[in-house]
Short mmCIF file of C-alpha atoms and ligand atoms in Angstrom, two decimals:
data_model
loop_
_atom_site.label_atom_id
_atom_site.label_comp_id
_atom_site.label_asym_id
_atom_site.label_seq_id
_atom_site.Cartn_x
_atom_site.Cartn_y
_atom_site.Cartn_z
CA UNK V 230 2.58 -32.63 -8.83
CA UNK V 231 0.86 -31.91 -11.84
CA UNK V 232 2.17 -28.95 -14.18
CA UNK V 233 -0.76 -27.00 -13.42
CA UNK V 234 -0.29 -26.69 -9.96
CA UNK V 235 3.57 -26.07 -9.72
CA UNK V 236 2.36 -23.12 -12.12
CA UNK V 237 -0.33 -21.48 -9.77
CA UNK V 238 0.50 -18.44 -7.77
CA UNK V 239 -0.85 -16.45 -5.39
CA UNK V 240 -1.57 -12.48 -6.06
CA UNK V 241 2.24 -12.00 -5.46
CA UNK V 242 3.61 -15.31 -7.53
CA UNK V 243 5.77 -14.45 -10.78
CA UNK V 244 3.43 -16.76 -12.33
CA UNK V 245 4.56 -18.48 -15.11
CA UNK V 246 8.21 -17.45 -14.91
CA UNK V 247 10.55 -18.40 -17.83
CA UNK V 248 7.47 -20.19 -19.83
CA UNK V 249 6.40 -19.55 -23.02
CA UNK V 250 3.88 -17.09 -23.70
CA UNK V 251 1.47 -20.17 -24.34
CA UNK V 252 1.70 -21.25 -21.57
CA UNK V 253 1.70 -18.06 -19.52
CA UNK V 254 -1.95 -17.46 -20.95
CA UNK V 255 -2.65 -20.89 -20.01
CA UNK V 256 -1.70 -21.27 -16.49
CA UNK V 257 -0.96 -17.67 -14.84
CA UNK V 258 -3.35 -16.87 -12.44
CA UNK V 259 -5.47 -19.74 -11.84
CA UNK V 260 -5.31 -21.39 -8.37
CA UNK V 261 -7.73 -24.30 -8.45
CA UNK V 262 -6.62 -25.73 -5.38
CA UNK V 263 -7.96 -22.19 -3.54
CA UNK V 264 -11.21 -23.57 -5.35
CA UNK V 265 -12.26 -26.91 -4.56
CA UNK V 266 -10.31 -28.08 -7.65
CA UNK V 267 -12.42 -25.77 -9.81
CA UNK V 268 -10.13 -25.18 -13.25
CA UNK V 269 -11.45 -21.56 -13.56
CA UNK V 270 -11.35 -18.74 -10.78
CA UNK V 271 -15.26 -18.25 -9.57
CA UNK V 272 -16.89 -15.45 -9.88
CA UNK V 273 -16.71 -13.56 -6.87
CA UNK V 274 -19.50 -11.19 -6.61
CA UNK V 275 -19.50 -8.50 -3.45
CA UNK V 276 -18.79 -5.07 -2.23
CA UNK V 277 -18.36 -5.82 2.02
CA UNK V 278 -15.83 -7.93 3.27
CA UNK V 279 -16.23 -8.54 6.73
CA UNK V 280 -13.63 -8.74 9.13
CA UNK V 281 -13.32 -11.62 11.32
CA UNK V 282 -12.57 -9.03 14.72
CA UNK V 283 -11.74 -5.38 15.61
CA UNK V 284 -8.52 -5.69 15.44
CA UNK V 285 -8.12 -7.04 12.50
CA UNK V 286 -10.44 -4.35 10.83
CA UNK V 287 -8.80 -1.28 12.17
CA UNK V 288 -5.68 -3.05 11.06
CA UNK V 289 -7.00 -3.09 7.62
CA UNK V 290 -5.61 -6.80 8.39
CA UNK V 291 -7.22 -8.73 5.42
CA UNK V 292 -6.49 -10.34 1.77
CA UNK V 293 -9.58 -8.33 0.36
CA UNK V 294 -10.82 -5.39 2.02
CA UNK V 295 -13.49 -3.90 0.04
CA UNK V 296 -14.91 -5.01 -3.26
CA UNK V 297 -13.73 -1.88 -5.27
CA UNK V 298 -9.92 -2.88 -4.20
CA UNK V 299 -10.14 -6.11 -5.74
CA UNK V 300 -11.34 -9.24 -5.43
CA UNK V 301 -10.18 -13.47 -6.04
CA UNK V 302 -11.59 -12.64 -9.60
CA UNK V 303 -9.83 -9.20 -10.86
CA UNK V 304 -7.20 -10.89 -8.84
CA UNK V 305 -6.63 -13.77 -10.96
CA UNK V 306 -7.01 -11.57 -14.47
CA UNK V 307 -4.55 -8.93 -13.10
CA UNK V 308 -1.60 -11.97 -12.02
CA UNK V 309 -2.25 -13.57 -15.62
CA UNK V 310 -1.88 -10.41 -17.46
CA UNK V 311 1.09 -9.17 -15.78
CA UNK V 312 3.04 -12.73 -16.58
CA UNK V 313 1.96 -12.18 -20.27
CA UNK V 314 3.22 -8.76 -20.07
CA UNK V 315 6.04 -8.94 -18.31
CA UNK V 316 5.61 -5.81 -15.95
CA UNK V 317 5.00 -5.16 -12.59
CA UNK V 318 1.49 -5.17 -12.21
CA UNK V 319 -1.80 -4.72 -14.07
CA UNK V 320 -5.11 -2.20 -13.32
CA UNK V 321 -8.06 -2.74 -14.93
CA UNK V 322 -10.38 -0.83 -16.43
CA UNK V 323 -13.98 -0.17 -17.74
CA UNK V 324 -12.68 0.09 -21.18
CA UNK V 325 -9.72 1.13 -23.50
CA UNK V 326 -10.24 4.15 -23.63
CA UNK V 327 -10.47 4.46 -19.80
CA UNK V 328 -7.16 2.65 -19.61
CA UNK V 329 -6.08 5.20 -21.53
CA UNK V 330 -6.85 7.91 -19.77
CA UNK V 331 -6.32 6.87 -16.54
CA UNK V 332 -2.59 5.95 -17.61
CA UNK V 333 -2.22 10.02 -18.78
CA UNK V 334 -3.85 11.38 -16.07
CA UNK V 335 -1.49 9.00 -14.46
CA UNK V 336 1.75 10.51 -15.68
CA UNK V 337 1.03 14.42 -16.43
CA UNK V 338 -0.50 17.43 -14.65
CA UNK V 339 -1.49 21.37 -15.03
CA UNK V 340 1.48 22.71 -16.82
CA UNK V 341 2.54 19.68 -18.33
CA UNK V 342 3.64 18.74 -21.83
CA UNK V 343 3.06 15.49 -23.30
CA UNK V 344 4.06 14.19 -27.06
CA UNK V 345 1.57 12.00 -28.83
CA UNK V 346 1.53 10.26 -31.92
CA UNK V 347 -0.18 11.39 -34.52
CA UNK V 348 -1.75 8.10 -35.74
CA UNK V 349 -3.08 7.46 -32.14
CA UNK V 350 -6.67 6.07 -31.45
CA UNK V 351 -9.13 9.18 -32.26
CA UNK V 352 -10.72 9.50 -28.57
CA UNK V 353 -7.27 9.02 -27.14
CA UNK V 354 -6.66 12.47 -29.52
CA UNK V 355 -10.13 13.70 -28.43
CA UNK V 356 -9.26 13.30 -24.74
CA UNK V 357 -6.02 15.24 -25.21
CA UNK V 358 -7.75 17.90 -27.18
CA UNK V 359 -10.32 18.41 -24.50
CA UNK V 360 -10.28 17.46 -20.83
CA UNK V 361 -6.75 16.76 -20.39
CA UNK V 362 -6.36 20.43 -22.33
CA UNK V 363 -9.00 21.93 -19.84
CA UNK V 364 -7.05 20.45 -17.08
CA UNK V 365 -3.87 22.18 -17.82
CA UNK V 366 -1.79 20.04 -20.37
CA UNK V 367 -0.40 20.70 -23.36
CA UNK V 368 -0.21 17.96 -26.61
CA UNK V 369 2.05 17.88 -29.19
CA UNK V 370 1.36 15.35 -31.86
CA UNK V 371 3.89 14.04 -33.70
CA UNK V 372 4.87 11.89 -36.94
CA UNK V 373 5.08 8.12 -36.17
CA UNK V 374 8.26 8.38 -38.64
CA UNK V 375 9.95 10.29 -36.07
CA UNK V 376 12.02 8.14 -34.26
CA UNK V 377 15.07 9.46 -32.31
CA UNK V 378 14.45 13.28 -33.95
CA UNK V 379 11.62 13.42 -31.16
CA UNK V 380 14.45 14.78 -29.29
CA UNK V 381 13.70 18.40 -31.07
CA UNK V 382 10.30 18.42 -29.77
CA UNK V 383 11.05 17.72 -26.19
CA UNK V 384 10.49 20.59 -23.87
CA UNK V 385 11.70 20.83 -20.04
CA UNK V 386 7.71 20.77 -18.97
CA UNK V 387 7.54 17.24 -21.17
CA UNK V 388 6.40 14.54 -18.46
CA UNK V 389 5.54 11.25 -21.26
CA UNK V 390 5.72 10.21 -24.84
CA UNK V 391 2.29 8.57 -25.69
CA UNK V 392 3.10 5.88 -28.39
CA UNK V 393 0.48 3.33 -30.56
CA UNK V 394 2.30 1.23 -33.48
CA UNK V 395 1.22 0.41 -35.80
CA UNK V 396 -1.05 3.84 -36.34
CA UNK V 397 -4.87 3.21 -35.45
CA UNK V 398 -6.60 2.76 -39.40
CA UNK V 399 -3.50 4.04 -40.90
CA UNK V 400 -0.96 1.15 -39.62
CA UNK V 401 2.27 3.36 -39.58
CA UNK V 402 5.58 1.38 -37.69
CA UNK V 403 7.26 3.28 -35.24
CA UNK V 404 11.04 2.93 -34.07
CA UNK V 405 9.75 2.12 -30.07
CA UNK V 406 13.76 1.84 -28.92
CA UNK V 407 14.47 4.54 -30.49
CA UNK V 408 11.93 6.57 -29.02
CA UNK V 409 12.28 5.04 -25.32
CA UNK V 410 15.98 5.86 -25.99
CA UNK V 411 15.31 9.22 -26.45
CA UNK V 412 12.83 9.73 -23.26
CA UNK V 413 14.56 8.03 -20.53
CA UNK V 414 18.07 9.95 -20.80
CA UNK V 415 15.35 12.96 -20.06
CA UNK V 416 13.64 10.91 -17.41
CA UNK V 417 10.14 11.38 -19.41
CA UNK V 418 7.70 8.49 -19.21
CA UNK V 419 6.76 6.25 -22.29
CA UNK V 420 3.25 4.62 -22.95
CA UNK V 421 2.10 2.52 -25.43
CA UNK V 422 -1.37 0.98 -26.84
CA UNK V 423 -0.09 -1.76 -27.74
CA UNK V 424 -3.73 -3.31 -28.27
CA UNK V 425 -3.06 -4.22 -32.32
CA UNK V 426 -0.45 -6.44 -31.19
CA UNK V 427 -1.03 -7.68 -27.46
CA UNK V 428 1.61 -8.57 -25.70
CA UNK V 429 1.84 -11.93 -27.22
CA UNK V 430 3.36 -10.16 -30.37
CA UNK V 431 4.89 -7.17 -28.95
CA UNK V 432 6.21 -7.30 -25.19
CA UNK V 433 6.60 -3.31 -24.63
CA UNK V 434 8.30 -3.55 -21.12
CA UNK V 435 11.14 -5.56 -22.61
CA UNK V 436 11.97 -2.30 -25.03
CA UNK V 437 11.80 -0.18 -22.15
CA UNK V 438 8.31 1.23 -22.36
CA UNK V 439 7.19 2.17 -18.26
CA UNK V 440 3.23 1.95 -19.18
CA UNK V 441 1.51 -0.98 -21.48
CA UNK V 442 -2.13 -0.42 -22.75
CA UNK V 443 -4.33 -2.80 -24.24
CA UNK V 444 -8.26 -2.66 -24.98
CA UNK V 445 -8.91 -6.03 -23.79
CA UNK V 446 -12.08 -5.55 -25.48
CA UNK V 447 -10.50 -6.99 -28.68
CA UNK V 448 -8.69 -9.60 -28.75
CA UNK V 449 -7.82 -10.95 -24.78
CA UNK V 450 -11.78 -11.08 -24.48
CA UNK V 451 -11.77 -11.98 -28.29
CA UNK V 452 -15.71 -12.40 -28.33
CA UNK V 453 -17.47 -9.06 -28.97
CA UNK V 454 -19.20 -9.51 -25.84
CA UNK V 455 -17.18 -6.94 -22.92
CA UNK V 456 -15.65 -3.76 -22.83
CA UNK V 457 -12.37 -3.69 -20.76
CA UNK V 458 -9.19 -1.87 -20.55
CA UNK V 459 -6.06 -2.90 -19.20
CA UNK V 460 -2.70 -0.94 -17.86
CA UNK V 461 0.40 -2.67 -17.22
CA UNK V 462 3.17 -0.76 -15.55
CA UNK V 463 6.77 -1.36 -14.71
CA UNK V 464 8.89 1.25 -11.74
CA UNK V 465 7.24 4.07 -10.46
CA UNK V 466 4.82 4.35 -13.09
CA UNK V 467 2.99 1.73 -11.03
CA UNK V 468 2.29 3.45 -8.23
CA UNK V 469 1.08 6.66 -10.07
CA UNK V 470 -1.62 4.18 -12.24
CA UNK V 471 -2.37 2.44 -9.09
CA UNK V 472 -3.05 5.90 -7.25
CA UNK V 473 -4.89 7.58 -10.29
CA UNK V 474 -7.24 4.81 -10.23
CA UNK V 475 -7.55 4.36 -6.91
CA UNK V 476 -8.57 8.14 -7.13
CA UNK V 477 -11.07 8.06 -9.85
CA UNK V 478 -13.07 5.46 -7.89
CA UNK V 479 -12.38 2.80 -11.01
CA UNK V 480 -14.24 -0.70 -11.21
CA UNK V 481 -14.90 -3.37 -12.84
CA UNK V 482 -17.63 -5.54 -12.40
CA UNK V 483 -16.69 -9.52 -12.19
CA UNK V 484 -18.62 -10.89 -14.95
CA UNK V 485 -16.97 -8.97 -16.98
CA UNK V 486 -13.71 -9.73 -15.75
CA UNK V 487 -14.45 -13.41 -15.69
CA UNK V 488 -15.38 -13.25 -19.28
CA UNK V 489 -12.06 -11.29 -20.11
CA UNK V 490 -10.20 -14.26 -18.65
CA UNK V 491 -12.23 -17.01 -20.40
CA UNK V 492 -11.04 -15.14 -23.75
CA UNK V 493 -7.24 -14.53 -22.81
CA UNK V 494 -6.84 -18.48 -21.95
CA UNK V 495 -7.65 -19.11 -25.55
CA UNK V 496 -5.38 -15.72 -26.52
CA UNK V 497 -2.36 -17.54 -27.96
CA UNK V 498 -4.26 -19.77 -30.42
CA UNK V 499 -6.62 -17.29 -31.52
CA UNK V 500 -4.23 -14.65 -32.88
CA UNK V 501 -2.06 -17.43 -34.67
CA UNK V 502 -5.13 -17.87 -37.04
CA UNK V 503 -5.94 -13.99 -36.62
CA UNK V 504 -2.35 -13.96 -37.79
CA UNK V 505 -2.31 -16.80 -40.33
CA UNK V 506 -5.29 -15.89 -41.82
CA UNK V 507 -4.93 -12.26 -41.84
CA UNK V 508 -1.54 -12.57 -44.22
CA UNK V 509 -3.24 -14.56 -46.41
CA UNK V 510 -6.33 -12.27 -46.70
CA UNK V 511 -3.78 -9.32 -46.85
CA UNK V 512 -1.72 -11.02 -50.26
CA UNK V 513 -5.12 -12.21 -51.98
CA UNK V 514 -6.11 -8.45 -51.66
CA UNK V 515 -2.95 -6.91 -52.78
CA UNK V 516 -3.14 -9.04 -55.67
CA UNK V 517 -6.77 -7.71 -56.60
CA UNK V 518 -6.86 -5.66 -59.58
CA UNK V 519 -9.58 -2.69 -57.18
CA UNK V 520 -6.67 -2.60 -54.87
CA UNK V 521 -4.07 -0.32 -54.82
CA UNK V 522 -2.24 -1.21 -51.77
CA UNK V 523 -2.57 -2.73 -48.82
CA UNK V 524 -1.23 -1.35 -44.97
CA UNK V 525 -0.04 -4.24 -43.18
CA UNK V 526 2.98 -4.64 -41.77
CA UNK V 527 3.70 -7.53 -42.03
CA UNK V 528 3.57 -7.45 -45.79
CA UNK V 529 7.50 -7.42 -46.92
CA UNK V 530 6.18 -4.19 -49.31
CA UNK V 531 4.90 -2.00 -46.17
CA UNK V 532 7.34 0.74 -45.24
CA UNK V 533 6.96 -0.47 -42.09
CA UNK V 534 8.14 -3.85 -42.49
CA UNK V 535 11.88 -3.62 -41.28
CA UNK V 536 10.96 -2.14 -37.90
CA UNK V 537 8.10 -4.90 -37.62
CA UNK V 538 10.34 -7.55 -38.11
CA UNK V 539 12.92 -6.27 -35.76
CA UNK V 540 10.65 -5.46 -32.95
CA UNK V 541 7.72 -7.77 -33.59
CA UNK V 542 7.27 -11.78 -33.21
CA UNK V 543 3.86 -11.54 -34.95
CA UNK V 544 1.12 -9.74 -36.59
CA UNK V 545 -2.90 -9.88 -35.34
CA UNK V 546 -5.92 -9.91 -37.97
CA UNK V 547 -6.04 -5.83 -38.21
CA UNK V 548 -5.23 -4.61 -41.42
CA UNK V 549 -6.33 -1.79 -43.85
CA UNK V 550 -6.42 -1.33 -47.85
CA UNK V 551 -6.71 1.81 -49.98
CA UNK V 552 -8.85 0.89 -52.77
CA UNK V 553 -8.23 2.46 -56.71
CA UNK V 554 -10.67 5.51 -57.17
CA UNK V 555 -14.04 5.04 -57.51
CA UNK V 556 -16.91 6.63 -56.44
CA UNK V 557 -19.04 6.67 -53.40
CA UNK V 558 -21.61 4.99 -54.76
CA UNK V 559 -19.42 1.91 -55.90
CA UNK V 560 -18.01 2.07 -52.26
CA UNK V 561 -21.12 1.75 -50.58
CA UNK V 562 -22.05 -0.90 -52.83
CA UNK V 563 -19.25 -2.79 -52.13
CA UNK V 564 -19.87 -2.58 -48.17
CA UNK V 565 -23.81 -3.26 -48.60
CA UNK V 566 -22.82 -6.42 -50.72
CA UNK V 567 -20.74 -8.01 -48.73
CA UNK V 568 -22.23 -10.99 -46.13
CA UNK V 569 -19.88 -12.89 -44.29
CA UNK V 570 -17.82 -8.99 -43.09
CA UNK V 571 -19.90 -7.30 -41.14
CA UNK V 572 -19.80 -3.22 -40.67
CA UNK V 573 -19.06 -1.84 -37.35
CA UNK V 574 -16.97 -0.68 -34.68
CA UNK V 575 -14.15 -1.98 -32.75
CA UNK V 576 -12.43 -5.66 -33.66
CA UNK V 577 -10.69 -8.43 -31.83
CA UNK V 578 -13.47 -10.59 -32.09
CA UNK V 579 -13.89 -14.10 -33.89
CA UNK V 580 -15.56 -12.02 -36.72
CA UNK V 581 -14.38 -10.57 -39.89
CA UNK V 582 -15.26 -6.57 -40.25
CA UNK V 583 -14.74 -4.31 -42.30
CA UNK V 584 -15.77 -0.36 -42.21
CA UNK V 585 -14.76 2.45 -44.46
CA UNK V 586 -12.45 5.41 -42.67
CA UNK V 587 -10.80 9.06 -43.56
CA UNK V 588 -7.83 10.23 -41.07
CA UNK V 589 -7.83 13.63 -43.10
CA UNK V 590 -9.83 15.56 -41.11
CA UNK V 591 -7.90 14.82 -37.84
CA UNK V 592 -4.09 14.91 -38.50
CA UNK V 593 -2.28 17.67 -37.41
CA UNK V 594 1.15 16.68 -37.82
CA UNK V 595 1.47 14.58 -40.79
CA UNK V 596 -1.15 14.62 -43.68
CA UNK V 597 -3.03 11.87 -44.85
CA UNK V 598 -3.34 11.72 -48.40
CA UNK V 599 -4.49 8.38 -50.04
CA UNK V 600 -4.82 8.14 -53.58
CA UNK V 601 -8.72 6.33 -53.05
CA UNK V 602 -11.54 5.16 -50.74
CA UNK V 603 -9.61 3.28 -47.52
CA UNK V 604 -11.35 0.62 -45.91
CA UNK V 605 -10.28 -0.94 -42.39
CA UNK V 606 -10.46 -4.97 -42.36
CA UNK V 607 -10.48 -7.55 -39.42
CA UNK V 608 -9.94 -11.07 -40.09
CA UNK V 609 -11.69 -13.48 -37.98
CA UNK V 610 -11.94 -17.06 -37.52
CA UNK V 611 -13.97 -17.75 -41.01
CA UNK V 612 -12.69 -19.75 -43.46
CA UNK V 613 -10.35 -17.99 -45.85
CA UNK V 614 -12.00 -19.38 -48.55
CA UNK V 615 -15.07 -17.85 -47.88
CA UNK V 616 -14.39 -14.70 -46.64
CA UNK V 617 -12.87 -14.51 -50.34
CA UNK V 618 -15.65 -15.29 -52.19
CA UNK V 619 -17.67 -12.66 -50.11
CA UNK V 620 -15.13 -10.15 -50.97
CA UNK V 621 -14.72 -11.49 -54.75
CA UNK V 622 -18.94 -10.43 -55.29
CA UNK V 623 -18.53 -7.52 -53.08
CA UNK V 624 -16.04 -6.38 -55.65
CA UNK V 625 -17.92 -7.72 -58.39
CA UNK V 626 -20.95 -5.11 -57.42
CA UNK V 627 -18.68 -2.21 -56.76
CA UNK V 628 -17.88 -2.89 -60.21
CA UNK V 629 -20.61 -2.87 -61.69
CA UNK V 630 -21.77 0.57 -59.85
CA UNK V 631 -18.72 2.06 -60.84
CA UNK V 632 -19.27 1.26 -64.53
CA UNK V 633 -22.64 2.91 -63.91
C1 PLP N 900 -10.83 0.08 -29.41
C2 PLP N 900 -9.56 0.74 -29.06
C3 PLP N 900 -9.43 1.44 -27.88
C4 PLP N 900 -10.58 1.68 -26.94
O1 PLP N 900 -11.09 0.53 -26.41
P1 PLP N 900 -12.59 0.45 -25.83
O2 PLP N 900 -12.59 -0.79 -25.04
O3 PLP N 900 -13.50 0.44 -27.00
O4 PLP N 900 -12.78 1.68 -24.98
C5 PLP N 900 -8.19 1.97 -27.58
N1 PLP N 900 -7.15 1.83 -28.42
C6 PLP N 900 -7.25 1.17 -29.58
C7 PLP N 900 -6.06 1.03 -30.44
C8 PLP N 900 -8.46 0.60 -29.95
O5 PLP N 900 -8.56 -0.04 -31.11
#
């Protein structure tokens, strides 16, 4: 029997089982035999299943029983993504950020506390701030230095610790063990979007964490072309995302879920150029007489570093850089100059990006002060060489503005 086969599994098959991550992404999942042979789970379009008698129906006696509780397709995506991650199963969702709320609506109530970090994604914050606020829950945000003095800020109403490292834009470490230390002597549930890093980089559930997040609209579909969120959950946090979403009448429709899985078989291999790549992007810039520093990680001079190394087996192509002052003008230059980076939203892609940001206005319990203009960049799968020589006459023109 072929390796591929001995590796397929059913919805309930550990798939992949003491593999390497490789070959997790590879294999887990996929059940061509099911298929006619077919390497790649069809797409499986449909809201009625029918029942083959009366019996069976009122028995609810079937594999699939309606399309909004799953089908062969989400199937397939959720069995590969909980053998990458490690946990006991995987939800998806619309997006990220419904993945992210989902999971907190999840795990806290009216009269609940919850502690979030103060680097988190901005509509994670903005969801906090609002409807989970109108719905009875309290947030404290907190410094991603913290690490085990999160204890002080725990109250007996405290249900979950919302983690991201490193900070969304901003790229701050956090001490994860220390943290998961801290909430499960109090029984409080831990979270994570661990989307910068996937779990090829970064396995939360082995550090303890109960819930792992990830906008598979970056890198597992790694083509700019879905939006999808995914929740992985170990315990009795399972049950509580499972019911949530069950709840909130949740779906996601099977292209989209195919396309997810076309990107997350190529997953391993893409981030170990994103990786690759990204370092050597992240030197060449630190090195650049407009740049002040660079956040990354990875980078033996980030403050972060120790922890990364520690914790981490990798770094993704997500990195940001505070330029030396100049002013707007010169900035804007610089982003209208440049051809091969392109300007907009979200990352993950094959693409390199690269858009200017501010946290100022939205910290509340740590202040950002930079001593310049920050800009955000994504390697993609470019040629280094290249994406230099864009940046090199990009900087060249912001240059020249600046000297007026
Ligand atoms: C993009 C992003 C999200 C949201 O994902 P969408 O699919 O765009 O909803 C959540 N968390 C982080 C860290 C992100 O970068």
């Amino acid at each position: 029997m072929s390796d591929a086969s001995r590796d397929d599994h059913g919805p309930d098959g550990a798939s992949g089982e003491g593999r390497g991550t490789a070959t997790k992404i590879v294999h887990a999942g996929r059940d061509p035999r099911r298929f006619d042979g077919f390497v790649n789970t069809p797409v499986v379009r449909g809201s009625t299943v029918l029942y083959p008698n009366y019996d069976d129906l009122i028995h609810h006696r079937a594999r699939y029983t309606y399309g909004r509780h799953g089908n062969p397709t989400s199937e397939s995506l959720q069995v590969a993504l909980t053998a990458l991650e490690g946990g006991d199963g995987v939800v998806l969702t619309p997006s990220g950020l419904s993945a992210v709320t989902t999971a907190l609506l999840a795990v806290a109530g009216s009269g609940d506390h919850v502690l979030v970090v103060d680097s988190v994604y901005r509509p994670t914050r903005n969801f906090c701030d609002g409807l989970f606020a109108r719905l009875g829950v309290e947030t404290t945000y907190y410094d991603p230095l913290i690490g085990a003095g999160i204890a002080a800020l725990i109250r007996p109403n405290t249900k979950a610790i919302f983690l991201e490292a490193p900070g969304s834009q901003s790229f701050e470490m956090q001490d994860v063990p220390a943290i998961v230390a801290v909430a499960k002597a109090r029984g409080i549930t831990t979270l994570i979007d661990n989307t910068w890093a996937t779990p090829v980089f970064f396995k939360p559930h082995a550090f303890g964490v109960d819930i792992s997040i990830q906008s598979g609209t970056k890198y597992i579909c790694g083509h700019a072309d879905v939006s999808i969120g995914t929740i992985s959950a170990i315990g009795s946090a399972l049950g509580k995302v499972r019911s949530t979403y069950s709840a909130l009448g949740m779906t996601v429709g099977p292209d989209d879920i195919a396309l997810a899985a076309r990107g997350l078989r190529t997953l391993a291999v893409r981030l170990a150029h994103h990786q690759k790549a990204g370092l050597e992007m992240a030197e060449w810039l630190a090195a650049r007489p407009e740049v002040s520093r660079v956040l990354h990680p990875a980078l033996p001079s980030d403050p972060g570093h120790a922890i990364w190394k520690r914790d981490f087996c990798g770094a993704s192509g997500l990195f940001s850089l505070i330029l030396k002052p100049v002013p707007e003008k010169a900035v804007a230059a610089f982003f209208d100059a440049l051809t091969l980076f392109g300007m907009g939203y979200s990352w993950g892609g094959y693409e390199s990006l690269a858009i200017p940001f501010d946290c100022k206005d939205y910290r509340t319990a740590t202040r950002w002060e930079v001593e310049g203009p920050a800009v955000r960049v994504h390697i993609g799968l470019e040629d280094t060489a290249d994406l230099k020589a864009d940046l090199d006459q990009a900087f060249a023109r912001m240059r020249e503005v600046a000297a007026g």
